Coordinates of C-alpha atoms and ligand atoms in Angstrom, one line a residue:
M1152 CA 20.6 27.3 -34.2
A1153 CA 18.1 25.2 -36.1
V1154 CA 16.5 27.9 -38.2
I1155 CA 13.6 26.8 -40.4
R1156 CA 14.3 27.6 -44.1
S1157 CA 11.0 28.6 -45.7
T1158 CA 10.3 27.3 -49.2
I1159 CA 7.3 29.4 -49.7
D1160 CA 7.1 31.2 -53.1
T1161 CA 5.3 34.4 -52.3
Q1162 CA 4.9 35.1 -56.1
S1163 CA 3.0 31.9 -56.8
T1164 CA -0.6 32.0 -57.8
T1165 CA -1.6 29.6 -54.9
Y1166 CA 0.1 31.9 -52.4
K1167 CA -1.6 35.0 -53.8
E1168 CA -5.0 33.3 -53.8
N1169 CA -4.6 32.1 -50.2
H1170 CA -3.4 35.5 -49.2
A1171 CA -6.4 37.3 -50.7
A1172 CA -8.8 34.8 -49.2
M1173 CA -7.4 35.1 -45.7
K1174 CA -7.2 38.9 -45.9
E1175 CA -10.9 38.9 -46.7
R1176 CA -11.6 36.6 -43.7
V1177 CA -9.5 38.9 -41.4
A1178 CA -11.4 42.0 -42.7
T1179 CA -14.7 40.2 -41.8
L1180 CA -13.3 39.4 -38.4
K1181 CA -12.4 43.0 -37.7
E1182 CA -15.8 44.3 -38.9
R1183 CA -17.5 41.8 -36.5
L1184 CA -15.3 42.7 -33.6
A1185 CA -15.9 46.4 -34.2
E1186 CA -19.7 45.9 -34.4
A1187 CA -19.6 43.9 -31.1
R1188 CA -17.6 46.7 -29.5
D1189 CA -19.4 49.8 -30.8
S1190 CA -22.8 49.0 -32.2
R1191 CA -25.4 50.1 -29.6
S1192 CA -28.9 51.6 -29.9
E1193 CA -29.3 55.3 -29.7
K1194 CA -31.8 54.8 -26.9
S1195 CA -29.3 52.9 -24.7
K1196 CA -26.5 55.4 -25.4
A1197 CA -28.9 58.3 -24.4
R1198 CA -29.9 56.4 -21.3
L1199 CA -26.2 56.0 -20.3
A1200 CA -25.5 59.7 -20.8
E1201 CA -28.7 60.6 -18.9
Q1202 CA -27.4 58.6 -15.9
N1203 CA -24.0 60.2 -16.2
K1204 CA -22.4 56.7 -16.7
L1205 CA -19.3 55.8 -18.7
S1206 CA -19.4 53.2 -21.4
V1207 CA -17.8 49.9 -20.5
R1208 CA -14.8 50.6 -22.8
K1209 CA -14.3 54.0 -21.1
R1210 CA -14.5 52.3 -17.7
L1211 CA -11.7 49.9 -18.9
D1212 CA -9.6 52.8 -20.2
R1213 CA -9.6 54.4 -16.7
L1214 CA -9.2 51.1 -14.8
L1215 CA -6.2 49.7 -16.7
D1216 CA -2.6 50.9 -16.9
R1217 CA -2.0 53.2 -19.9
N1218 CA -0.6 51.5 -23.0
T1219 CA -0.8 48.0 -21.7
P1220 CA -2.4 45.1 -23.6
F1221 CA -5.9 43.8 -22.9
L1222 CA -6.3 40.1 -23.8
E1223 CA -10.0 40.0 -24.5
V1224 CA -11.8 36.8 -24.0
G1225 CA -15.0 35.8 -25.7
A1226 CA -15.2 39.1 -27.7
L1227 CA -17.7 37.4 -30.1
A1228 CA -19.6 35.3 -27.6
A1229 CA -23.3 35.0 -28.5
Y1230 CA -22.4 36.3 -32.0
G1231 CA -25.6 35.9 -34.2
Q1232 CA -27.7 34.5 -31.3
Y1233 CA -30.7 35.9 -29.4
D1234 CA -31.7 39.1 -31.3
K1235 CA -28.2 39.3 -32.8
K1236 CA -27.5 42.3 -30.5
V1237 CA -26.3 40.7 -27.3
H1238 CA -22.7 41.6 -28.2
A1239 CA -20.0 39.7 -26.4
A1240 CA -22.8 37.9 -24.5
G1241 CA -23.4 41.3 -22.7
T1242 CA -20.1 41.3 -20.8
V1243 CA -16.7 42.6 -21.7
A1244 CA -14.0 40.3 -20.2
G1245 CA -10.3 39.8 -20.5
I1246 CA -6.9 40.1 -18.8
G1247 CA -5.7 43.6 -18.3
V1248 CA -2.9 45.2 -16.3
I1249 CA -3.5 47.3 -13.1
H1250 CA -0.4 48.7 -11.3
G1251 CA 1.7 46.2 -13.3
R1252 CA -0.4 43.2 -12.1
E1253 CA -2.3 40.9 -14.5
V1254 CA -6.0 40.9 -13.5
M1255 CA -9.1 39.4 -15.0
I1256 CA -11.7 42.1 -15.7
H1257 CA -15.4 41.1 -15.9
A1258 CA -17.6 44.1 -16.8
N1259 CA -21.4 44.1 -17.5
D1260 CA -22.4 46.2 -20.5
P1261 CA -25.4 48.3 -19.3
T1262 CA -26.2 49.3 -22.9
I1263 CA -27.2 45.7 -23.8
K1264 CA -30.7 45.1 -22.3
G1265 CA -29.8 46.8 -19.0
G1266 CA -26.7 44.6 -18.6
T1267 CA -28.9 41.6 -18.0
V1268 CA -27.4 38.1 -18.0
Y1269 CA -28.3 35.8 -20.9
P1270 CA -27.5 32.0 -20.8
L1271 CA -24.2 32.6 -22.8
G1272 CA -23.4 35.4 -20.4
V1273 CA -23.5 32.9 -17.5
K1274 CA -21.2 30.6 -19.6
K1275 CA -18.8 33.4 -20.2
S1276 CA -18.7 34.4 -16.5
L1277 CA -17.9 30.8 -15.6
R1278 CA -15.2 30.6 -18.3
C1279 CA -13.6 33.8 -16.8
Q1280 CA -13.7 32.3 -13.3
T1281 CA -12.1 29.1 -14.7
I1282 CA -9.3 31.2 -16.2
C1283 CA -8.8 32.9 -12.8
M1284 CA -8.7 29.6 -10.9
E1285 CA -6.3 27.9 -13.4
N1286 CA -4.0 30.8 -13.6
N1287 CA -4.3 32.2 -10.1
L1288 CA -5.5 35.6 -11.4
P1289 CA -7.2 38.3 -9.2
V1290 CA -10.6 39.5 -10.6
V1291 CA -12.3 42.8 -10.8
Y1292 CA -16.0 42.8 -11.4
L1293 CA -17.5 46.0 -12.7
I1294 CA -21.2 45.3 -12.0
D1295 CA -24.0 47.1 -13.8
S1296 CA -26.7 44.5 -14.4
G1297 CA -30.4 43.9 -14.1
G1298 CA -29.7 40.3 -13.2
A1299 CA -31.1 37.4 -15.1
F1300 CA -32.6 38.1 -18.5
L1301 CA -36.0 37.0 -17.3
P1302 CA -37.6 35.6 -20.5
L1303 CA -34.8 33.0 -20.6
Q1304 CA -34.7 32.3 -16.9
S1305 CA -35.1 28.5 -17.2
E1306 CA -31.8 28.4 -19.1
I1307 CA -30.0 30.6 -16.6
F1308 CA -31.1 29.4 -13.2
P1309 CA -31.5 25.8 -12.2
D1310 CA -28.7 23.6 -13.5
V1311 CA -25.2 22.8 -12.2
D1312 CA -23.4 25.1 -14.7
D1313 CA -26.1 27.9 -14.5
G1314 CA -26.1 31.2 -12.6
G1315 CA -25.7 29.8 -9.1
R1316 CA -22.3 28.3 -10.1
I1317 CA -20.9 31.9 -10.4
F1318 CA -21.4 32.5 -6.7
Y1319 CA -20.3 29.0 -5.8
N1320 CA -17.1 29.6 -7.7
Q1321 CA -16.6 32.9 -5.9
A1322 CA -16.6 31.1 -2.6
V1323 CA -14.1 28.5 -4.0
M1324 CA -11.9 31.3 -5.4
S1325 CA -12.0 33.0 -2.0
K1326 CA -10.8 29.8 -0.3
M1327 CA -8.1 29.5 -2.9
G1328 CA -6.9 33.0 -2.0
I1329 CA -7.8 34.6 -5.3
P1330 CA -8.6 38.3 -4.6
Q1331 CA -12.0 39.5 -5.9
I1332 CA -12.9 43.1 -6.0
S1333 CA -16.2 44.5 -7.1
A1334 CA -17.3 48.0 -8.2
V1335 CA -21.0 48.5 -8.0
M1336 CA -21.7 50.9 -10.9
G1337 CA -25.4 50.1 -11.5
L1338 CA -28.1 48.0 -10.0
C1339 CA -27.1 44.7 -8.5
T1340 CA -30.5 43.0 -8.0
A1341 CA -31.3 39.6 -6.6
G1342 CA -28.7 37.1 -7.8
G1343 CA -26.6 40.0 -9.0
A1344 CA -26.4 41.2 -5.4
Y1345 CA -24.4 38.1 -4.6
I1346 CA -21.4 39.1 -6.8
P1347 CA -20.4 42.0 -4.6
A1348 CA -21.6 40.2 -1.5
M1349 CA -19.2 37.3 -2.3
S1350 CA -16.3 39.6 -3.1
D1351 CA -13.4 40.5 -0.8
E1352 CA -13.8 44.3 -1.2
V1353 CA -16.7 46.4 -2.6
V1354 CA -16.5 49.9 -4.0
H1355 CA -19.9 51.5 -4.4
V1356 CA -20.8 54.5 -6.6
K1357 CA -23.2 57.0 -5.1
G1358 CA -26.4 57.7 -7.0
T1359 CA -26.2 55.0 -9.7
G1360 CA -25.0 51.9 -7.8
A1361 CA -27.4 49.9 -5.7
I1362 CA -27.5 46.5 -4.1
F1363 CA -30.7 44.7 -3.0
L1364 CA -32.2 41.3 -3.0
G1365 CA -35.5 42.8 -4.3
G1366 CA -35.8 46.1 -6.1
P1367 CA -38.3 48.9 -5.3
P1368 CA -41.0 47.5 -7.6
L1369 CA -40.8 44.1 -6.0
V1370 CA -40.8 45.6 -2.4
K1371 CA -43.9 47.6 -3.3
A1372 CA -45.7 44.6 -4.7
A1373 CA -44.7 42.4 -1.8
T1374 CA -45.0 44.7 1.2
G1375 CA -46.6 47.9 -0.1
E1376 CA -43.5 49.9 1.1
E1377 CA -42.5 52.7 -1.2
V1378 CA -38.8 53.3 -1.3
S1379 CA -36.2 54.6 -3.9
A1380 CA -33.3 52.5 -5.2
E1381 CA -30.8 54.8 -3.4
E1382 CA -32.7 54.4 0.0
L1383 CA -33.1 50.7 -0.5
G1384 CA -29.5 49.8 -1.5
G1385 CA -27.5 52.9 -2.3
A1386 CA -23.8 53.7 -1.4
D1387 CA -24.6 55.6 1.8
L1388 CA -26.8 52.8 3.2
H1389 CA -24.4 50.0 2.4
C1390 CA -21.2 51.9 3.4
R1391 CA -22.5 53.4 6.6
E1392 CA -25.3 51.2 7.8
S1393 CA -25.4 47.7 6.5
G1394 CA -21.6 47.2 5.9
V1395 CA -22.4 45.4 2.6
S1396 CA -20.0 47.7 0.7
D1397 CA -16.6 49.0 1.9
Y1398 CA -15.8 52.2 0.0
K1399 CA -18.1 54.9 -1.1
A1400 CA -17.3 56.7 -4.4
E1401 CA -18.7 60.0 -5.5
D1402 CA -18.7 59.0 -9.1
E1403 CA -17.5 56.4 -11.5
A1404 CA -14.1 57.9 -12.0
Q1405 CA -13.4 57.9 -8.3
A1406 CA -14.7 54.3 -8.0
L1407 CA -12.3 53.1 -10.7
A1408 CA -9.4 54.9 -9.1
M1409 CA -10.4 53.2 -5.8
V1410 CA -10.4 49.8 -7.5
R1411 CA -6.9 50.5 -8.8
E1412 CA -5.9 51.3 -5.3
C1413 CA -7.4 48.0 -3.9
V1414 CA -5.3 46.1 -6.5
R1415 CA -2.2 48.1 -5.6
Q1416 CA -2.6 47.0 -2.0
L1417 CA -2.7 43.3 -2.8
P1418 CA 0.3 41.3 -1.7
G1419 CA 2.5 40.6 -4.7
G1420 CA 1.5 37.4 -6.5
C1421 CA 4.4 34.9 -6.9
R1422 CA 5.1 34.4 -10.6
S1423 CA 6.5 31.1 -11.8
E1424 CA 10.0 31.2 -13.0
L1425 CA 10.4 30.4 -16.7
A1426 CA 13.9 31.0 -18.1
R1427 CA 13.0 33.8 -20.5
E1428 CA 15.4 35.1 -23.1
E1429 CA 15.3 38.3 -25.0
S1430 CA 12.6 38.2 -27.6
Q1431 CA 13.5 38.1 -31.2
E1432 CA 11.3 38.6 -34.3
P1433 CA 10.8 35.6 -36.6
L1434 CA 13.0 35.7 -39.7
Y1435 CA 9.8 35.8 -41.9
D1436 CA 7.0 38.3 -41.9
P1437 CA 4.0 36.9 -39.9
E1438 CA 1.6 38.3 -42.6
E1439 CA 2.9 35.6 -44.9
L1440 CA 0.8 33.2 -42.8
Y1441 CA -2.1 34.5 -44.9
G1442 CA -0.6 33.0 -48.1
I1443 CA 0.6 29.7 -46.5
V1444 CA -2.7 28.5 -45.0
S1445 CA -4.8 27.1 -47.9
H1446 CA -8.2 28.7 -48.4
E1447 CA -9.4 25.1 -48.9
L1448 CA -9.2 23.4 -45.6
K1449 CA -8.5 20.0 -47.2
T1450 CA -5.4 21.2 -49.1
P1451 CA -2.3 20.4 -47.0
Y1452 CA 0.6 22.7 -46.2
D1453 CA 3.7 22.3 -44.0
V1454 CA 3.0 23.4 -40.4
K1455 CA 6.7 24.3 -40.1
E1456 CA 6.0 27.2 -42.4
I1457 CA 3.6 28.4 -39.7
I1458 CA 6.1 27.7 -36.9
A1459 CA 8.7 29.7 -38.8
R1460 CA 6.5 32.8 -38.5
L1461 CA 5.5 32.4 -34.8
V1462 CA 8.8 31.6 -33.0
D1463 CA 11.8 33.8 -32.1
G1464 CA 14.3 33.9 -34.9
S1465 CA 12.3 31.1 -36.7
D1466 CA 14.6 28.9 -34.6
F1467 CA 13.0 25.4 -34.1
H1468 CA 14.8 22.5 -32.5
E1469 CA 12.8 19.6 -34.0
F1470 CA 12.3 16.5 -32.0
K1471 CA 12.4 13.1 -33.8
P1472 CA 12.3 14.8 -37.2
L1473 CA 12.6 11.4 -39.1
Y1474 CA 9.9 9.6 -37.1
G1475 CA 6.1 10.0 -37.2
S1476 CA 6.3 12.8 -39.7
T1477 CA 2.6 13.7 -39.6
L1478 CA 3.1 15.3 -36.3
V1479 CA 5.8 17.9 -36.0
C1480 CA 7.2 18.5 -32.4
G1481 CA 10.0 20.7 -31.2
F1482 CA 11.4 23.3 -28.9
A1483 CA 11.3 27.0 -29.6
R1484 CA 10.8 30.4 -27.9
I1485 CA 7.9 32.8 -28.3
H1486 CA 8.7 36.3 -27.2
G1487 CA 11.5 34.8 -25.2
Y1488 CA 9.4 32.1 -23.4
P1489 CA 10.5 28.5 -23.9
V1490 CA 7.7 26.4 -25.4
G1491 CA 7.3 22.8 -26.7
I1492 CA 5.3 23.0 -30.0
L1493 CA 3.1 20.2 -31.5
G1494 CA 1.7 20.8 -35.0
N1495 CA -0.1 18.6 -37.4
N1496 CA 1.2 17.7 -40.9
G1497 CA -1.6 15.3 -41.7
I1498 CA -3.6 12.5 -40.0
L1499 CA -2.2 11.0 -36.8
F1500 CA -0.6 7.5 -37.1
S1501 CA 0.6 5.3 -34.3
E1502 CA 4.2 6.6 -34.7
S1503 CA 3.0 10.3 -34.6
A1504 CA 0.9 9.5 -31.5
L1505 CA 3.8 7.8 -29.7
K1506 CA 6.1 10.6 -30.6
A1507 CA 3.6 13.1 -29.2
T1508 CA 3.3 11.1 -26.0
Q1509 CA 7.1 11.1 -25.5
F1510 CA 7.4 14.8 -26.3
I1511 CA 4.6 15.8 -24.0
Q1512 CA 6.3 13.8 -21.2
L1513 CA 9.6 15.5 -21.9
C1514 CA 8.1 19.0 -21.7
D1515 CA 6.1 18.1 -18.6
R1516 CA 9.2 16.9 -16.8
R1517 CA 11.2 19.9 -17.9
G1518 CA 8.5 22.4 -17.0
I1519 CA 8.2 23.7 -20.5
P1520 CA 4.7 25.0 -21.6
L1521 CA 3.1 23.2 -24.5
V1522 CA 1.6 24.9 -27.6
F1523 CA -0.7 22.9 -29.9
L1524 CA -1.2 24.1 -33.5
Q1525 CA -4.3 22.1 -34.3
N1526 CA -5.1 21.2 -38.0
I1527 CA -6.3 17.7 -37.7
N1528 CA -8.8 15.4 -39.4
G1529 CA -8.3 12.6 -36.8
Y1530 CA -6.4 9.4 -36.2
I1531 CA -5.9 7.0 -39.1
I1532 CA -8.5 4.3 -39.6
G1533 CA -8.5 0.9 -41.4
K1534 CA -7.9 -2.8 -40.8
A1535 CA -4.1 -2.7 -40.8
Y1536 CA -4.0 0.3 -38.4
E1537 CA -6.5 -1.3 -36.0
A1538 CA -4.3 -4.4 -36.0
G1539 CA -1.3 -2.2 -35.4
G1540 CA -3.0 -0.8 -32.3
I1541 CA -3.8 2.8 -33.3
T1542 CA -6.5 2.9 -30.6
K1543 CA -4.1 2.2 -27.8
D1544 CA -1.4 4.5 -29.3
G1545 CA -3.9 7.3 -29.7
H1546 CA -5.0 6.7 -26.1
K1547 CA -1.4 7.2 -24.9
M1548 CA -1.3 10.6 -26.6
V1549 CA -4.8 11.6 -25.2
N1550 CA -3.7 10.4 -21.7
A1551 CA -0.5 12.4 -21.8
V1552 CA -2.3 15.5 -23.0
A1553 CA -5.0 15.2 -20.3
T1554 CA -2.6 14.7 -17.5
A1555 CA 0.4 16.9 -18.4
S1556 CA 0.4 19.6 -15.7
V1557 CA 2.5 22.3 -17.5
P1558 CA 0.4 25.1 -19.0
K1559 CA -1.1 24.1 -22.4
F1560 CA -2.2 26.5 -25.1
T1561 CA -4.1 25.6 -28.2
V1562 CA -4.5 27.5 -31.5
M1563 CA -6.9 25.9 -34.0
V1564 CA -5.3 27.0 -37.2
G1565 CA -7.5 24.8 -39.5
A1566 CA -9.5 21.6 -39.0
S1567 CA -10.5 20.2 -35.6
F1568 CA -12.2 16.9 -36.3
G1569 CA -12.8 13.7 -34.3
A1570 CA -10.5 12.4 -31.7
G1571 CA -7.7 14.5 -33.2
N1572 CA -9.4 17.4 -31.3
Y1573 CA -8.7 15.5 -28.1
G1574 CA -5.2 14.4 -28.8
M1575 CA -4.3 17.9 -29.9
C1576 CA -5.7 19.5 -26.7
G1577 CA -9.2 20.6 -27.6
R1578 CA -11.4 22.5 -25.1
A1579 CA -12.1 19.4 -23.0
Y1580 CA -8.4 18.9 -22.3
S1581 CA -8.2 22.2 -20.4
P1582 CA -5.7 24.3 -22.4
R1583 CA -5.2 27.4 -20.3
F1584 CA -6.4 29.4 -23.4
L1585 CA -7.8 28.2 -26.7
W1586 CA -7.7 30.6 -29.7
T1587 CA -8.8 30.0 -33.3
W1588 CA -8.1 31.4 -36.8
P1589 CA -10.9 32.7 -39.0
C1590 CA -10.5 29.6 -41.3
H1591 CA -11.0 27.1 -38.5
E1592 CA -13.7 24.4 -38.7
I1593 CA -14.8 22.0 -36.0
G1594 CA -16.9 18.8 -35.7
V1595 CA -17.0 15.1 -34.9
M1596 CA -16.2 14.7 -38.6
G1597 CA -16.7 16.6 -41.8
G1598 CA -20.3 17.0 -43.1
E1599 CA -19.8 14.9 -46.2
Q1600 CA -18.2 12.1 -44.2
A1601 CA -20.9 12.2 -41.6
A1602 CA -23.6 12.1 -44.3
D1603 CA -21.9 9.2 -46.0
V1604 CA -21.8 7.2 -42.7
L1605 CA -25.6 7.8 -42.2
V1606 CA -26.3 6.7 -45.8
T1607 CA -24.2 3.5 -45.4
V1608 CA -25.9 2.7 -42.1
K1609 CA -29.4 3.1 -43.7
N1610 CA -28.4 1.0 -46.8
D1611 CA -27.1 -1.8 -44.5
Q1612 CA -30.4 -1.7 -42.6
L1613 CA -32.4 -2.0 -45.9
T1614 CA -30.2 -4.9 -47.0
R1615 CA -30.8 -6.7 -43.8
Q1616 CA -34.5 -6.3 -44.3
G1617 CA -34.2 -7.6 -47.9
Q1618 CA -35.1 -4.2 -49.5
E1619 CA -33.5 -2.2 -52.3
P1620 CA -30.8 0.4 -51.4
L1621 CA -31.7 4.1 -51.2
S1622 CA -32.4 5.9 -54.5
E1623 CA -30.1 8.8 -55.4
E1624 CA -32.9 11.2 -54.5
M1625 CA -33.3 9.6 -51.1
V1626 CA -29.5 9.7 -50.5
Q1627 CA -29.6 13.5 -51.2
Q1628 CA -32.5 13.9 -48.8
I1629 CA -30.5 12.3 -46.1
K1630 CA -27.2 14.0 -46.9
G1631 CA -28.5 17.6 -47.5
P1632 CA -29.5 18.5 -43.9
V1633 CA -26.5 16.8 -42.4
V1634 CA -24.0 18.6 -44.7
D1635 CA -25.8 21.9 -44.1
A1636 CA -25.8 21.5 -40.3
A1637 CA -22.1 20.6 -40.3
R1638 CA -21.3 23.6 -42.4
K1639 CA -23.2 26.0 -40.1
E1640 CA -22.1 24.4 -36.8
G1641 CA -18.5 23.8 -37.8
D1642 CA -17.9 27.4 -38.6
A1643 CA -15.4 29.4 -36.5
Y1644 CA -18.1 32.0 -35.7
Y1645 CA -20.5 29.4 -34.5
S1646 CA -17.8 28.0 -32.3
T1647 CA -16.8 31.3 -30.8
S1648 CA -20.4 32.4 -30.4
N1649 CA -20.9 29.3 -28.1
L1650 CA -17.7 29.9 -26.2
W1651 CA -16.1 26.7 -27.4
D1652 CA -12.9 28.8 -27.6
D1653 CA -11.6 32.1 -26.1
G1654 CA -11.8 34.0 -29.4
I1655 CA -10.9 34.2 -33.1
I1656 CA -7.7 36.0 -33.7
D1657 CA -5.9 37.5 -36.7
P1658 CA -3.1 34.9 -37.6
V1659 CA -0.7 37.8 -37.5
D1660 CA -1.4 38.4 -33.8
T1661 CA -0.9 34.7 -32.8
R1662 CA 2.7 35.2 -31.5
T1663 CA 1.6 38.1 -29.3
V1664 CA -1.6 36.4 -28.1
L1665 CA 0.4 33.3 -27.2
A1666 CA 3.0 35.3 -25.3
L1667 CA 0.2 37.2 -23.3
S1668 CA -1.4 33.9 -22.6
I1669 CA 1.9 32.4 -21.3
S1670 CA 2.5 35.5 -19.2
A1671 CA -1.0 35.2 -17.6
A1672 CA -0.4 31.5 -16.9
L1673 CA 2.8 32.2 -15.0
N1674 CA 0.7 33.6 -12.1
A1675 CA 0.1 30.0 -11.1
P1676 CA 2.7 27.3 -10.4
L1677 CA 4.3 26.0 -13.6
R1678 CA 3.4 22.4 -12.9
D1679 CA 1.6 20.2 -10.4
D1680 CA 3.6 18.8 -7.6
K1681 CA 1.8 15.5 -8.0
E1682 CA 3.7 14.8 -11.3
G1683 CA 3.1 11.6 -13.2
F1684 CA 0.6 10.1 -15.7
G1685 CA -2.0 7.5 -15.6
V1686 CA -1.5 4.0 -17.0
F1687 CA -0.3 3.9 -20.6
R1688 CA -1.6 0.8 -22.5
M1689 CA 1.4 -0.8 -24.2
Ligands
LIG2706 N1 -34.9 40.8 -17.9 C1 -35.2 41.1 -19.2 N2 -35.1 42.4 -19.7 C2 -34.8 43.3 -18.8 C3 -34.5 43.1 -17.5 C4 -34.6 41.8 -17.0 N3 -34.3 41.4 -15.8 N4 -34.2 44.3 -16.9 C5 -34.2 45.2 -17.9 N5 -34.6 44.6 -19.0 C6 -34.7 45.3 -20.3 C7 -35.8 46.3 -20.4 O1 -37.0 45.7 -20.7 C8 -35.3 47.3 -21.5 O2 -35.5 46.6 -22.7 P1 -35.8 47.5 -24.1 O3 -34.5 48.3 -24.3 O4 -36.0 46.5 -25.1 O5 -36.9 48.4 -23.7 C9 -33.8 47.3 -21.3 O6 -33.5 46.1 -20.5 C10 -33.3 48.5 -20.5 O7 -34.0 48.6 -19.3 P2 -34.5 50.0 -18.8 O8 -35.3 49.8 -17.5 O9 -35.1 50.9 -19.8 O10 -33.0 50.7 -18.5 P3 -32.5 51.4 -17.2 O11 -31.1 51.8 -17.4 O12 -33.4 52.5 -16.8 O13 -32.6 50.3 -16.0 C11 -32.2 48.2 -14.9 C12 -31.9 49.1 -16.1 C13 -31.6 46.9 -15.1 C14 -31.7 48.9 -13.7 C15 -33.8 48.1 -14.8 O14 -34.3 47.7 -16.1 C16 -34.3 47.1 -13.8 O15 -34.4 47.4 -12.6 N6 -34.6 45.8 -14.2 C17 -35.1 44.8 -13.4 C18 -34.1 44.2 -12.5 C19 -34.6 43.0 -11.7 O16 -35.5 43.1 -10.9 N7 -34.0 41.8 -12.0 C20 -34.4 40.6 -11.3 C21 -33.7 39.5 -12.1 S1 -32.7 38.5 -11.1

């Protein structure tokens, strides 16, 4: 056993200040999640009741196995954007359990602008499909959508990662053998008609569910033909005549039961073997994380204090503990699953990058999933370090992260700046899941630093032209907007709103969220057969 001995003084003023600050952040997170979940206009709730429809959350309650976890993805997508009411980008999504099987659920919320799809709604759908493809997860689409949100159609329709990609991915997923089951619970118009059309099996609710390429108003305008939604694309027509749908349900409850049955009939997915041991609680209370993480991002703390509250028995077998100390690496278990953890204890030097590269190779060879705890300001800069080859050593780490084929999971527990974001498995490095803490900040560099760079560049330009350097007033005019933009765009809520991550989590839940993420990842092979890395610059 290599148990981490915590040196945290829970009675200190610093601990108490940090704890209070994080508690407040977590309270804000919970308020915002509750608002995204429940805040809907009276008009839309009345319309739902009038149509005898269940809310999305009630649909999920009936669809998923009782008392099983739902790993929600993008719960605060589109937060603060559009009219600030397109909660979760208009779609509830996440991994739930049906008949004991992990399944991605993607459900339109009809109480948000008729379930129409906004640009960030498209991005969220594509993210869900990526999760399915990377983790070999079946998907259930609960469709109740007026299709594209027409005022923003130019941002939804034409480009490579716009709406058409959703149906393209459905075809690719079908070829990959990923089961896709649709329940038609509202209108599926135009592009929306393709989601059921491209699925393996379609359950169709009588009365409220309809599929058509052009709805009744469009048909009337185009051809003069007057027809009701039920006649044009209802359950009876599509289950008896056209064959577009496969199962007719009398109501939503029956439809959801039918979807459950479709999942039950799927051949058992093969789960990857990962030698799991019995889970043990950490020796220290995870709520102490609140007091450890400084409320000032720039104040350092020991990442091993975080690891001690995430891993089973606080047992951490540290790799190369005396070398490259600004990066902590080691083996541990989370809810019994073996993991290799990399966590930052300061800026990345050549030694830390080399150590990371070796550790990532070790885990990849051994089939051990990687967990990155990201709190990083970047790689070291300066003449001596450039001469020492920091760029090529940083490259080795980035190369290893990009090409390691074991599942990778990232938690941004603090800063995520510069190339440090890449080396520590930022979004572009395809971690299977990426979660953040409410104190997280992200950017190419901090706002002050970016502003200083721009001031220096301008002053160098003026010197070349034989002019006086900028006055203090002009410096502030340049710096102000840069610092303000970095503060706004570096914020955890801005990040999650734009789906740069899979969600902000309460630090206390990190252990559970990671275990659920690992469990989902085990639906796909643990590693690529084509093992190996690219060329490491030596
Ligand atoms: N784009 C933008 N807004 C839309 C929309 C669309 N495609 N479809 C519906 N909305 C808006 C409505 O204007 C309304 O907004 P409001 O609450 O601010 O008044 C809200 O969504 C709800 O629509 P409403 O028609 O009152 O609700 P409903 O439950 O009776 O019907 C739909 C919902 C989606 C079935 C119905 O609105 C509809 O048929 N929409 C058009 C579908 C279509 O032709 N889409 C083609 C796009 S590919």
